Short mmCIF file of C-alpha atoms and ligand atoms in Angstrom, two decimals:
data_model
loop_
_atom_site.label_atom_id
_atom_site.label_comp_id
_atom_site.label_asym_id
_atom_site.label_seq_id
_atom_site.Cartn_x
_atom_site.Cartn_y
_atom_site.Cartn_z
CA MET A 1 7.50 -4.11 -132.97
CA TYR A 2 9.09 -6.81 -130.82
CA ASP A 3 9.10 -10.46 -131.84
CA ILE A 4 8.57 -11.60 -128.27
CA LEU A 5 7.84 -9.81 -125.03
CA ILE A 6 8.22 -11.79 -121.80
CA LYS A 7 6.33 -9.78 -119.19
CA ASN A 8 6.21 -9.60 -115.39
CA GLY A 9 8.82 -12.27 -114.64
CA HIS A 10 11.35 -12.44 -111.83
CA VAL A 11 14.54 -12.01 -113.83
CA VAL A 12 17.46 -14.12 -112.62
CA ASP A 13 20.04 -12.87 -115.06
CA GLY A 14 22.77 -15.48 -114.60
CA THR A 15 25.29 -13.23 -112.81
CA GLY A 16 24.31 -14.54 -109.37
CA ASN A 17 22.84 -11.16 -108.42
CA PRO A 18 19.39 -11.06 -106.72
CA TRP A 19 16.36 -11.34 -109.00
CA PHE A 20 14.62 -8.21 -110.20
CA LYS A 21 11.25 -7.65 -111.75
CA ALA A 22 11.38 -6.80 -115.46
CA ASP A 23 10.08 -7.47 -118.95
CA ILE A 24 12.33 -8.82 -121.67
CA ALA A 25 11.96 -7.84 -125.32
CA ILE A 26 13.39 -9.95 -128.13
CA VAL A 27 13.96 -9.00 -131.77
CA GLY A 28 15.74 -11.07 -134.42
CA GLY A 29 16.99 -13.68 -131.97
CA LYS A 30 18.55 -11.22 -129.54
CA ILE A 31 17.52 -9.52 -126.33
CA VAL A 32 16.99 -5.86 -127.23
CA LYS A 33 15.56 -4.47 -124.02
CA ILE A 34 15.20 -5.42 -120.35
CA GLY A 35 13.12 -3.15 -118.12
CA ARG A 36 10.03 -2.64 -116.04
CA GLY A 37 6.71 -2.15 -117.86
CA LEU A 38 8.14 -2.17 -121.38
CA GLN A 39 5.81 -0.52 -123.84
CA GLY A 40 5.41 -1.49 -127.46
CA GLU A 41 3.73 -4.17 -129.49
CA ALA A 42 4.95 -7.73 -129.84
CA LYS A 43 4.06 -10.62 -132.11
CA THR A 44 4.07 -12.92 -129.09
CA ILE A 45 3.48 -11.91 -125.48
CA ILE A 46 4.37 -14.32 -122.68
CA ASP A 47 3.03 -13.68 -119.19
CA ALA A 48 5.73 -14.83 -116.77
CA SER A 49 4.00 -13.64 -113.58
CA GLY A 50 5.20 -15.63 -110.58
CA ARG A 51 7.87 -17.31 -112.68
CA ILE A 52 11.64 -17.15 -112.89
CA VAL A 53 13.03 -15.93 -116.21
CA SER A 54 16.62 -17.05 -116.62
CA PRO A 55 19.22 -17.60 -119.34
CA GLY A 56 18.95 -20.98 -121.09
CA PHE A 57 20.98 -23.62 -119.28
CA ILE A 58 24.30 -24.72 -120.73
CA ASP A 59 25.16 -28.40 -120.48
CA ALA A 60 28.94 -28.37 -120.11
CA HIS A 61 29.35 -32.06 -120.82
CA THR A 62 27.36 -34.23 -123.22
CA HIS A 63 27.86 -37.03 -125.71
CA SER A 64 25.22 -35.79 -128.13
CA ASP A 65 27.68 -35.63 -131.05
CA PHE A 66 25.62 -38.00 -133.22
CA ASN A 67 22.31 -37.77 -131.34
CA VAL A 68 21.83 -34.25 -132.67
CA LEU A 69 21.93 -35.73 -136.18
CA ALA A 70 19.87 -38.83 -135.37
CA ASP A 71 17.11 -36.70 -133.79
CA PRO A 72 17.69 -32.96 -134.16
CA LEU A 73 14.75 -32.13 -131.84
CA CYS A 74 17.06 -32.86 -128.86
CA GLN A 75 14.00 -33.61 -126.73
CA SER A 76 15.51 -34.76 -123.44
CA THR A 77 17.92 -31.83 -123.51
CA ILE A 78 15.68 -28.94 -124.51
CA GLN A 79 12.85 -30.08 -122.20
CA GLN A 80 15.22 -29.49 -119.26
CA GLY A 81 15.69 -25.87 -120.31
CA VAL A 82 19.11 -26.61 -121.78
CA THR A 83 19.65 -24.39 -124.82
CA THR A 84 23.34 -25.10 -125.45
CA GLN A 85 25.25 -28.37 -125.11
CA VAL A 86 28.95 -29.14 -125.33
CA VAL A 87 29.88 -32.21 -127.42
CA GLY A 88 33.13 -33.99 -128.28
CA ASN A 89 33.88 -35.04 -124.72
CA CYS A 90 36.04 -37.71 -123.08
CA GLY A 91 38.57 -37.66 -125.90
CA SER A 92 36.13 -38.60 -128.63
CA SER A 93 34.78 -36.19 -131.26
CA PRO A 94 33.08 -36.55 -134.66
CA GLY A 95 36.16 -35.21 -136.42
CA PRO A 96 38.72 -35.06 -137.72
CA ARG A 97 38.59 -38.53 -139.16
CA ALA A 98 40.45 -40.61 -141.68
CA GLU A 99 38.66 -42.05 -144.68
CA GLY A 100 36.92 -45.35 -143.91
CA ASP A 101 37.24 -45.13 -140.13
CA GLU A 102 33.51 -45.15 -139.29
CA LYS A 103 34.18 -48.04 -136.93
CA ASN A 104 36.43 -45.84 -134.84
CA LEU A 105 33.85 -43.13 -134.36
CA GLY A 106 32.75 -44.93 -131.18
CA ARG A 107 29.27 -43.78 -130.46
CA LEU A 108 28.32 -43.60 -134.13
CA ALA A 109 27.88 -47.39 -133.92
CA ALA A 110 24.58 -46.75 -132.12
CA PHE A 111 23.23 -45.14 -135.32
CA PRO A 112 24.17 -47.54 -138.13
CA TRP A 113 22.07 -45.59 -140.65
CA LEU A 114 23.98 -42.35 -140.10
CA LYS A 115 26.70 -41.85 -142.68
CA PRO A 116 29.39 -39.41 -141.61
CA GLU A 117 29.27 -36.85 -144.41
CA TRP A 118 32.25 -34.95 -143.07
CA THR A 119 35.96 -35.43 -142.53
CA THR A 120 37.07 -32.45 -140.47
CA LEU A 121 35.44 -31.07 -137.34
CA GLY A 122 34.69 -27.89 -139.28
CA GLU A 123 32.72 -29.93 -141.81
CA TYR A 124 30.84 -31.61 -138.97
CA ILE A 125 29.84 -28.16 -137.68
CA ASP A 126 28.61 -27.23 -141.17
CA HIS A 127 26.74 -30.53 -141.46
CA VAL A 128 24.91 -30.05 -138.14
CA ASN A 129 23.88 -26.57 -139.28
CA LYS A 130 22.69 -27.91 -142.62
CA VAL A 131 20.54 -30.60 -140.97
CA GLY A 132 19.33 -28.18 -138.29
CA VAL A 133 19.28 -28.67 -134.51
CA ALA A 134 17.04 -27.55 -131.66
CA THR A 135 19.82 -26.56 -129.23
CA ASN A 136 23.08 -24.76 -129.73
CA VAL A 137 26.03 -27.13 -130.03
CA VAL A 138 29.55 -26.35 -128.78
CA PRO A 139 32.13 -28.76 -130.22
CA LEU A 140 35.39 -29.92 -128.66
CA VAL A 141 38.03 -31.90 -130.53
CA GLY A 142 38.85 -35.29 -129.02
CA PHE A 143 42.46 -36.21 -128.24
CA GLY A 144 41.60 -39.90 -128.76
CA THR A 145 40.06 -39.11 -132.14
CA VAL A 146 43.11 -37.18 -133.29
CA ARG A 147 45.45 -39.85 -131.91
CA ASN A 148 43.56 -42.47 -133.89
CA VAL A 149 43.95 -40.50 -137.12
CA VAL A 150 47.71 -40.17 -136.58
CA MET A 151 48.67 -43.57 -135.14
CA GLY A 152 45.62 -45.85 -135.16
CA PRO A 153 44.51 -47.71 -132.02
CA LEU A 154 48.08 -48.45 -130.93
CA GLU A 155 48.73 -49.13 -127.27
CA ARG A 156 52.01 -47.30 -126.88
CA PRO A 157 53.14 -43.72 -126.31
CA ALA A 158 53.33 -41.49 -129.39
CA THR A 159 56.71 -40.60 -130.87
CA PRO A 160 57.74 -36.91 -130.99
CA GLU A 161 56.83 -36.91 -134.72
CA GLU A 162 53.37 -38.29 -133.97
CA CYS A 163 52.90 -35.70 -131.21
CA ALA A 164 53.75 -32.98 -133.71
CA LYS A 165 51.20 -34.33 -136.19
CA MET A 166 48.52 -34.47 -133.49
CA ARG A 167 49.33 -30.93 -132.45
CA VAL A 168 48.76 -29.77 -136.03
CA LEU A 169 45.41 -31.57 -136.24
CA VAL A 170 44.24 -30.09 -132.93
CA ALA A 171 45.31 -26.61 -134.03
CA GLU A 172 43.34 -27.07 -137.27
CA ALA A 173 40.24 -28.18 -135.38
CA ILE A 174 40.50 -25.14 -133.10
CA ASP A 175 40.85 -22.91 -136.18
CA GLU A 176 37.73 -24.54 -137.62
CA GLY A 177 35.75 -23.71 -134.49
CA ALA A 178 36.45 -26.20 -131.68
CA PHE A 179 36.29 -24.59 -128.22
CA GLY A 180 38.89 -26.90 -126.73
CA MET A 181 40.35 -30.38 -126.65
CA SER A 182 39.00 -33.22 -124.53
CA THR A 183 40.81 -36.30 -123.28
CA GLY A 184 39.51 -39.57 -121.87
CA LEU A 185 42.73 -40.82 -120.32
CA PHE A 186 40.91 -43.64 -118.55
CA TYR A 187 40.01 -45.30 -121.82
CA ALA A 188 42.16 -47.52 -124.02
CA PRO A 189 44.09 -46.60 -126.07
CA GLN A 190 44.22 -43.03 -124.69
CA CYS A 191 45.41 -44.48 -121.36
CA PHE A 192 48.67 -45.42 -123.09
CA ALA A 193 49.46 -41.74 -123.67
CA PRO A 194 51.80 -40.54 -120.91
CA THR A 195 51.37 -37.10 -119.33
CA GLU A 196 54.15 -35.61 -121.50
CA GLU A 197 52.42 -36.70 -124.70
CA VAL A 198 49.18 -34.97 -123.70
CA ILE A 199 51.12 -31.82 -122.76
CA GLU A 200 52.83 -31.74 -126.15
CA VAL A 201 49.46 -31.97 -127.95
CA ALA A 202 47.67 -29.58 -125.56
CA LYS A 203 50.18 -26.86 -126.43
CA ALA A 204 48.10 -26.39 -129.60
CA LEU A 205 45.38 -24.86 -127.41
CA LYS A 206 47.43 -21.96 -126.13
CA PRO A 207 47.44 -19.55 -129.12
CA LYS A 208 43.63 -19.33 -129.16
CA GLU A 209 43.14 -19.74 -125.41
CA ALA A 210 41.11 -22.90 -126.02
CA LEU A 211 40.20 -25.10 -123.08
CA TYR A 212 41.71 -28.40 -121.96
CA VAL A 213 38.86 -30.71 -120.86
CA THR A 214 39.64 -34.03 -119.22
CA HIS A 215 38.02 -37.24 -118.13
CA PRO A 216 40.74 -38.16 -115.62
CA ARG A 217 42.99 -41.20 -115.98
CA ASP A 218 41.43 -42.76 -112.87
CA GLU A 219 38.22 -41.81 -111.04
CA SER A 220 38.60 -44.61 -108.55
CA ASP A 221 41.57 -46.54 -107.17
CA TYR A 222 42.23 -48.69 -110.24
CA THR A 223 45.61 -47.24 -111.16
CA ILE A 224 47.01 -43.92 -109.92
CA GLY A 225 43.92 -42.97 -107.88
CA TYR A 226 41.42 -40.14 -108.38
CA GLY A 227 43.40 -37.44 -106.57
CA ALA A 228 46.54 -38.06 -108.61
CA ALA A 229 44.49 -38.16 -111.80
CA ILE A 230 42.91 -34.78 -111.05
CA GLN A 231 46.39 -33.46 -110.26
CA GLU A 232 47.60 -34.74 -113.63
CA GLY A 233 44.92 -32.67 -115.36
CA ILE A 234 46.10 -29.62 -113.45
CA ASP A 235 49.75 -30.34 -114.27
CA ILE A 236 48.95 -30.69 -117.99
CA ALA A 237 47.15 -27.34 -117.95
CA ARG A 238 50.03 -25.68 -116.14
CA ALA A 239 52.64 -27.07 -118.56
CA ALA A 240 50.57 -26.24 -121.66
CA GLY A 241 49.67 -22.80 -120.31
CA VAL A 242 45.91 -23.25 -120.62
CA ALA A 243 42.80 -23.55 -118.43
CA VAL A 244 41.40 -26.97 -117.51
CA GLN A 245 37.96 -28.42 -116.95
CA ILE A 246 37.72 -31.68 -114.96
CA SER A 247 34.81 -33.61 -116.50
CA HIS A 248 31.95 -35.23 -114.57
CA LEU A 249 33.33 -34.79 -111.07
CA HIS A 250 32.48 -38.03 -109.26
CA ALA A 251 34.39 -40.42 -107.02
CA LEU A 252 33.65 -43.94 -108.20
CA GLY A 253 33.84 -47.00 -106.01
CA VAL A 254 34.37 -48.00 -102.41
CA ALA A 255 37.92 -46.68 -101.97
CA THR A 256 36.97 -43.12 -102.96
CA TRP A 257 33.71 -42.68 -101.09
CA LYS A 258 33.53 -39.75 -98.63
CA ARG A 259 36.79 -38.40 -100.01
CA ALA A 260 35.26 -35.56 -102.05
CA PRO A 261 36.66 -32.90 -99.65
CA GLU A 262 40.16 -34.13 -100.46
CA TYR A 263 39.54 -33.90 -104.23
CA VAL A 264 37.95 -30.44 -103.97
CA GLU A 265 40.98 -29.29 -101.99
CA ILE A 266 43.36 -30.40 -104.75
CA MET A 267 41.50 -28.19 -107.22
CA GLN A 268 41.08 -25.28 -104.82
CA LYS A 269 44.79 -25.37 -103.99
CA ALA A 270 45.63 -25.24 -107.70
CA ARG A 271 43.29 -22.27 -108.12
CA ASP A 272 44.97 -20.54 -105.19
CA GLN A 273 48.26 -21.01 -107.04
CA GLY A 274 46.82 -19.42 -110.19
CA ILE A 275 45.90 -22.50 -112.20
CA ASP A 276 42.51 -21.94 -113.84
CA VAL A 277 40.78 -25.22 -112.99
CA THR A 278 37.00 -25.79 -112.92
CA ALA A 279 34.75 -28.85 -113.15
CA ASP A 280 31.33 -30.07 -114.16
CA GLN A 281 29.01 -32.52 -112.41
CA TYR A 282 25.75 -34.43 -112.74
CA PRO A 283 23.88 -34.87 -109.46
CA TYR A 284 23.13 -38.59 -109.34
CA ALA A 285 24.56 -41.40 -107.22
CA ALA A 286 25.34 -43.50 -110.28
CA SER A 287 27.65 -43.37 -113.26
CA ALA A 288 27.06 -44.91 -116.67
CA GLY A 289 29.45 -46.93 -118.76
CA GLY A 290 29.85 -50.34 -120.31
CA ILE A 291 31.38 -53.73 -119.61
CA THR A 292 34.49 -53.09 -121.71
CA GLY A 293 35.20 -49.66 -120.29
CA SER A 294 34.41 -50.47 -116.66
CA VAL A 295 35.59 -53.93 -115.60
CA ILE A 296 37.65 -55.60 -118.33
CA PRO A 297 41.41 -55.36 -117.64
CA ARG A 298 43.33 -53.15 -120.10
CA TRP A 299 45.72 -55.93 -121.15
CA ALA A 300 42.75 -57.99 -122.33
CA LEU A 301 41.75 -55.18 -124.72
CA ASP A 302 45.16 -54.81 -126.38
CA GLY A 303 44.81 -55.06 -130.17
CA GLY A 304 41.07 -54.45 -130.26
CA ARG A 305 37.91 -56.52 -130.08
CA GLU A 306 39.07 -59.39 -132.33
CA LYS A 307 42.10 -60.01 -130.12
CA MET A 308 39.95 -59.80 -127.00
CA LEU A 309 37.58 -62.44 -128.38
CA GLU A 310 40.57 -64.72 -129.04
CA ARG A 311 41.61 -64.32 -125.42
CA LEU A 312 38.10 -65.09 -124.19
CA ALA A 313 38.09 -68.27 -126.31
CA ASP A 314 41.11 -69.60 -124.43
CA LYS A 315 39.94 -71.20 -121.15
CA ALA A 316 42.96 -70.26 -119.02
CA THR A 317 42.97 -66.65 -120.25
CA ARG A 318 39.19 -66.42 -119.77
CA ASP A 319 39.61 -67.55 -116.15
CA LYS A 320 42.33 -64.95 -115.64
CA ILE A 321 40.14 -62.16 -117.07
CA ALA A 322 37.16 -63.31 -114.99
CA LYS A 323 39.28 -63.16 -111.85
CA GLU A 324 40.15 -59.53 -112.53
CA VAL A 325 36.53 -58.71 -113.42
CA ALA A 326 35.47 -60.09 -110.02
CA ILE A 327 37.99 -57.80 -108.29
CA ALA A 328 36.74 -54.82 -110.32
CA PHE A 329 33.15 -55.52 -109.26
CA LYS A 330 34.25 -55.71 -105.63
CA ARG A 331 36.00 -52.35 -105.89
CA ARG A 332 32.81 -50.95 -107.41
CA GLY A 333 30.75 -52.09 -104.42
CA GLY A 334 29.25 -55.29 -105.87
CA VAL A 335 27.59 -56.62 -109.03
CA GLU A 336 24.08 -55.75 -107.86
CA ARG A 337 24.94 -52.05 -108.26
CA HIS A 338 25.12 -52.45 -112.06
CA THR A 339 21.93 -52.30 -114.12
CA ILE A 340 21.96 -53.06 -117.84
CA ALA A 341 20.88 -49.96 -119.80
CA THR A 342 21.12 -51.18 -123.39
CA TYR A 343 22.15 -54.55 -124.74
CA LEU A 344 21.38 -54.96 -128.43
CA PRO A 345 21.99 -58.76 -128.62
CA ASN A 346 19.25 -59.35 -126.01
CA PRO A 347 17.11 -56.33 -125.03
CA ALA A 348 15.34 -58.54 -122.44
CA PHE A 349 18.36 -57.93 -120.19
CA GLU A 350 17.73 -54.18 -120.19
CA GLY A 351 16.69 -52.98 -116.75
CA LEU A 352 18.11 -56.04 -114.98
CA THR A 353 21.04 -55.96 -112.56
CA VAL A 354 24.10 -58.00 -113.47
CA ASP A 355 23.45 -60.58 -110.71
CA LYS A 356 19.99 -61.25 -112.23
CA VAL A 357 21.48 -61.62 -115.73
CA ALA A 358 24.07 -64.02 -114.28
CA GLU A 359 21.24 -66.12 -112.82
CA ILE A 360 19.56 -66.29 -116.23
CA LEU A 361 22.82 -67.25 -117.92
CA GLY A 362 23.59 -69.78 -115.16
CA GLU A 363 27.10 -68.47 -114.58
CA PRO A 364 28.90 -66.48 -111.89
CA PRO A 365 28.59 -62.74 -112.69
CA GLU A 366 32.27 -62.32 -113.61
CA TYR A 367 31.78 -64.98 -116.31
CA ALA A 368 28.29 -63.86 -117.31
CA VAL A 369 29.55 -60.43 -118.41
CA LEU A 370 32.20 -62.15 -120.56
CA THR A 371 29.52 -64.29 -122.20
CA MET A 372 27.51 -61.11 -122.83
CA LEU A 373 30.55 -59.32 -124.20
CA GLU A 374 31.15 -62.05 -126.79
CA LYS A 375 27.81 -61.16 -128.41
CA GLY A 376 28.31 -57.41 -128.05
CA ASP A 377 29.07 -54.74 -125.46
CA SER A 378 26.40 -53.52 -123.08
CA SER A 379 25.99 -50.12 -121.49
CA TRP A 380 25.02 -50.04 -117.85
CA VAL A 381 24.15 -47.70 -115.01
CA SER A 382 26.34 -48.19 -111.92
CA LYS A 383 25.16 -46.98 -108.51
CA ILE A 384 28.68 -46.42 -107.23
CA ILE A 385 28.68 -42.76 -106.13
CA ASP A 386 28.24 -41.50 -102.56
CA GLU A 387 25.43 -38.98 -101.84
CA GLU A 388 27.56 -36.91 -99.44
CA ASP A 389 30.25 -36.61 -102.11
CA ILE A 390 27.69 -35.22 -104.56
CA VAL A 391 26.88 -32.44 -102.10
CA THR A 392 30.54 -31.65 -101.39
CA PHE A 393 31.30 -31.34 -105.09
CA ILE A 394 28.21 -29.35 -106.02
CA LYS A 395 28.97 -26.72 -103.36
CA ALA A 396 32.31 -25.74 -104.87
CA PRO A 397 31.69 -22.34 -106.52
CA TRP A 398 33.58 -23.34 -109.68
CA VAL A 399 31.55 -26.50 -110.29
CA MET A 400 28.95 -26.24 -113.08
CA GLY A 401 26.23 -28.45 -114.53
CA GLY A 402 27.12 -31.15 -117.02
CA SER A 403 24.85 -34.13 -117.62
CA ASP A 404 27.40 -36.53 -119.17
CA GLY A 405 24.30 -37.68 -121.06
CA SER A 406 23.00 -37.12 -124.55
CA SER A 407 19.86 -35.91 -126.30
CA LEU A 408 17.30 -38.73 -126.09
CA ALA A 409 13.55 -38.91 -126.71
CA LEU A 410 10.38 -40.75 -125.70
CA THR A 411 9.94 -42.30 -129.15
CA GLY A 412 12.00 -42.80 -132.30
CA PRO A 413 15.66 -43.56 -132.94
CA VAL A 414 17.09 -42.29 -129.62
CA SER A 415 14.45 -43.70 -127.26
CA GLY A 416 15.63 -47.25 -126.53
CA GLY A 417 16.77 -49.09 -123.41
CA LYS A 418 16.82 -47.93 -119.81
CA PRO A 419 19.20 -45.00 -119.96
CA HIS A 420 20.60 -43.12 -116.98
CA PRO A 421 17.97 -40.61 -115.76
CA ARG A 422 20.56 -37.83 -116.01
CA ASN A 423 19.73 -37.69 -119.72
CA PHE A 424 16.27 -36.36 -118.83
CA GLY A 425 16.64 -34.76 -115.40
CA THR A 426 20.05 -33.27 -114.62
CA PHE A 427 19.18 -29.57 -114.77
CA PRO A 428 15.79 -29.56 -113.02
CA ARG A 429 17.41 -31.84 -110.42
CA TRP A 430 20.21 -29.34 -109.77
CA ILE A 431 17.61 -26.62 -109.22
CA GLY A 432 14.72 -28.51 -107.61
CA THR A 433 16.51 -31.04 -105.44
CA TYR A 434 19.88 -29.47 -104.63
CA GLY A 435 18.87 -25.81 -104.82
CA ARG A 436 15.34 -25.65 -103.43
CA ASP A 437 14.61 -28.89 -101.50
CA MET A 438 18.00 -29.32 -99.84
CA GLY A 439 18.38 -25.56 -99.50
CA LEU A 440 21.99 -25.56 -100.66
CA PHE A 441 21.66 -22.56 -102.97
CA ARG A 442 19.66 -19.41 -103.66
CA VAL A 443 17.99 -19.60 -107.06
CA GLU A 444 20.39 -16.92 -108.35
CA GLU A 445 23.46 -18.95 -107.37
CA ILE A 446 22.29 -22.21 -108.86
CA VAL A 447 21.27 -20.47 -112.10
CA ARG A 448 24.74 -18.89 -112.26
CA LYS A 449 26.31 -22.35 -112.07
CA LEU A 450 24.15 -23.51 -114.98
CA THR A 451 24.49 -20.44 -117.24
CA SER A 452 27.16 -17.72 -116.99
CA LEU A 453 29.75 -20.01 -115.40
CA PRO A 454 29.80 -22.52 -118.29
CA ALA A 455 29.49 -19.67 -120.84
CA GLN A 456 32.57 -18.04 -119.35
CA ARG A 457 34.41 -21.34 -119.11
CA PHE A 458 33.98 -22.27 -122.78
CA GLY A 459 34.28 -18.70 -124.03
CA LEU A 460 30.75 -18.52 -125.46
CA LYS A 461 30.15 -15.03 -126.75
CA GLU A 462 26.88 -13.23 -125.90
CA ARG A 463 25.37 -16.21 -124.07
CA GLY A 464 24.85 -17.29 -120.48
CA LEU A 465 23.36 -14.00 -119.27
CA LEU A 466 20.11 -12.11 -119.76
CA LYS A 467 21.58 -8.92 -121.10
CA GLU A 468 20.72 -6.49 -123.85
CA GLY A 469 22.57 -7.49 -127.04
CA PHE A 470 22.91 -11.13 -125.96
CA TRP A 471 21.30 -14.05 -127.79
CA ALA A 472 17.82 -14.78 -126.52
CA ASP A 473 18.36 -18.23 -125.02
CA VAL A 474 15.74 -18.03 -122.27
CA VAL A 475 13.94 -20.35 -119.85
CA VAL A 476 10.76 -19.53 -117.96
CA PHE A 477 10.30 -21.85 -114.96
CA ASP A 478 8.55 -22.16 -111.63
CA TRP A 479 11.00 -22.22 -108.69
CA HIS A 480 8.36 -23.87 -106.51
CA THR A 481 7.52 -26.77 -108.81
CA ILE A 482 10.55 -27.41 -111.01
CA LYS A 483 11.42 -31.07 -110.61
CA ASP A 484 13.07 -33.96 -112.40
CA THR A 485 10.74 -36.93 -112.83
CA ALA A 486 13.04 -39.38 -114.62
CA THR A 487 13.75 -42.37 -112.36
CA TRP A 488 16.00 -45.41 -112.58
CA ASP A 489 13.05 -47.60 -113.55
CA ARG A 490 11.29 -45.03 -115.74
CA PRO A 491 13.93 -42.70 -117.12
CA HIS A 492 11.95 -41.56 -120.18
CA GLN A 493 10.14 -38.67 -118.52
CA PHE A 494 10.32 -34.93 -119.05
CA PRO A 495 10.66 -32.66 -116.02
CA GLU A 496 7.91 -30.60 -114.37
CA GLY A 497 7.79 -26.87 -113.82
CA ILE A 498 9.34 -25.56 -117.03
CA ASP A 499 6.89 -23.37 -118.98
CA TYR A 500 8.86 -22.04 -121.92
CA VAL A 501 12.24 -22.55 -123.55
CA PHE A 502 13.53 -20.12 -126.19
CA VAL A 503 16.60 -20.73 -128.33
CA ASN A 504 18.03 -17.80 -130.31
CA GLY A 505 14.74 -15.97 -129.80
CA GLU A 506 12.48 -18.78 -131.01
CA LEU A 507 10.02 -20.68 -128.87
CA VAL A 508 11.07 -24.35 -128.86
CA VAL A 509 9.23 -25.70 -125.79
CA ASP A 510 5.80 -24.55 -124.70
CA HIS A 511 4.65 -26.45 -121.58
CA LYS A 512 6.37 -29.74 -122.55
CA LYS A 513 5.25 -29.37 -126.16
CA HIS A 514 8.11 -29.19 -128.65
CA THR A 515 7.27 -26.68 -131.37
CA GLY A 516 9.49 -28.53 -133.85
CA LYS A 517 11.67 -25.46 -134.33
CA LEU A 518 15.32 -26.24 -135.03
CA ALA A 519 16.39 -22.89 -133.65
CA GLY A 520 19.87 -23.87 -132.46
CA LYS A 521 23.24 -23.52 -134.13
CA ALA A 522 26.48 -25.41 -134.03
CA LEU A 523 28.78 -22.65 -132.77
CA ARG A 524 32.38 -21.84 -133.62
CA LYS A 525 35.01 -20.48 -131.29
CA GLN A 526 35.82 -16.89 -132.20
ZN1 LIG B 601 33.85 -39.29 -119.55
#
């Protein structure tokens, strides 16, 4: 007796090979048989006639670390057919942490009622499994998080002793189950870590062949430039003897537009020389960030928020900061490209562009954002990515899907603001817009980039393919109708064309209806 029998589908198995017609039988969470006209009884029979049956999608880059605890249903993720998501990105992870450092857990601030009931990353994994979660979760350990435990938010390079301590903490996190270490070298204070420091810490990844994952030091022309920042990631991997994943491949701002071919070539050249470099991407012409992280000069952030507020209170220093903010906006193509996503001190600003907010506040935009910042930081969506660049990046065979979003919902604790539509639409958009409508890929190729490629990259065992003995993470979708519907103005919308989503052999989505099943698991690197 099978638990589930998915009959008559066009099986796209994740390898990139042409589809074939077959039934898929599932028992105890795993795929036990794939073949034509399977006989035998099943508790649940799904008719997948005229539909694609593929492995569940794997989101290579999310910030769902705390969202999975705030709302374990993971609605915006699972509704896209994503059955596994990687967390702990951009240098920031839920653990390890020092006692009393809740304030430094970055994104936890969005969920003031969540108490971190863990200290190590291993305990976080246990905690997620205790609470339950709808998708599988693949944790990375954050370099910034570890750095903070060892040396606090100091804006200087680490000493050799501090590097050694960080290396130990990273090794422990890997032993506890982390699949790799992420950096966010753009962000303060991680940006004060020189290349050599990161190499010294990344050496902890080598014994277990864990992955180095990096948000580059510059994705624009602010400091060293995007090309040099990608090259730095490659150099770190080479020196540490590990593989590297470049996070959210996107060229931000005027100076980088149309230069995607140059950036792809840097990575391809490294691959040709034997460096194992890959990347992930979300297919939208906008990034998301906040005032502090995007336009405020680094020197103004030295010493933390209190010190920054002191600087803003001094007229001459405020003018100096505003001048640099104006330059940053210019580099990013203009203030009108920035739309406020969430702003807790005044939610009425959400959905407005910065020039409109400036009008309301009666100040030039470069001063208006400082006035906003004094009450609290805002997240925004910035339309600063070139469409042609998106296509150039997506075509590289080693580029995979990563939303750079998190698990959100239509109602409840993770439903506020005007978030980037990538949170709701990345995966159907890859398939529907870039695969089918633009004709860039066969269905088999695009599914490969969303399944077996990320599974291979992160070393996920028995996932990413439809194969006997593998976990039954399965999506049933319609190639002709699959479509993202989340827009800039109305991001809170689930995609069309996805019939069923199974996680570890349990039905979690049935035609946009969440069954409530918390069928996922926080996974551990083996
Ligand atoms: Zn990032």
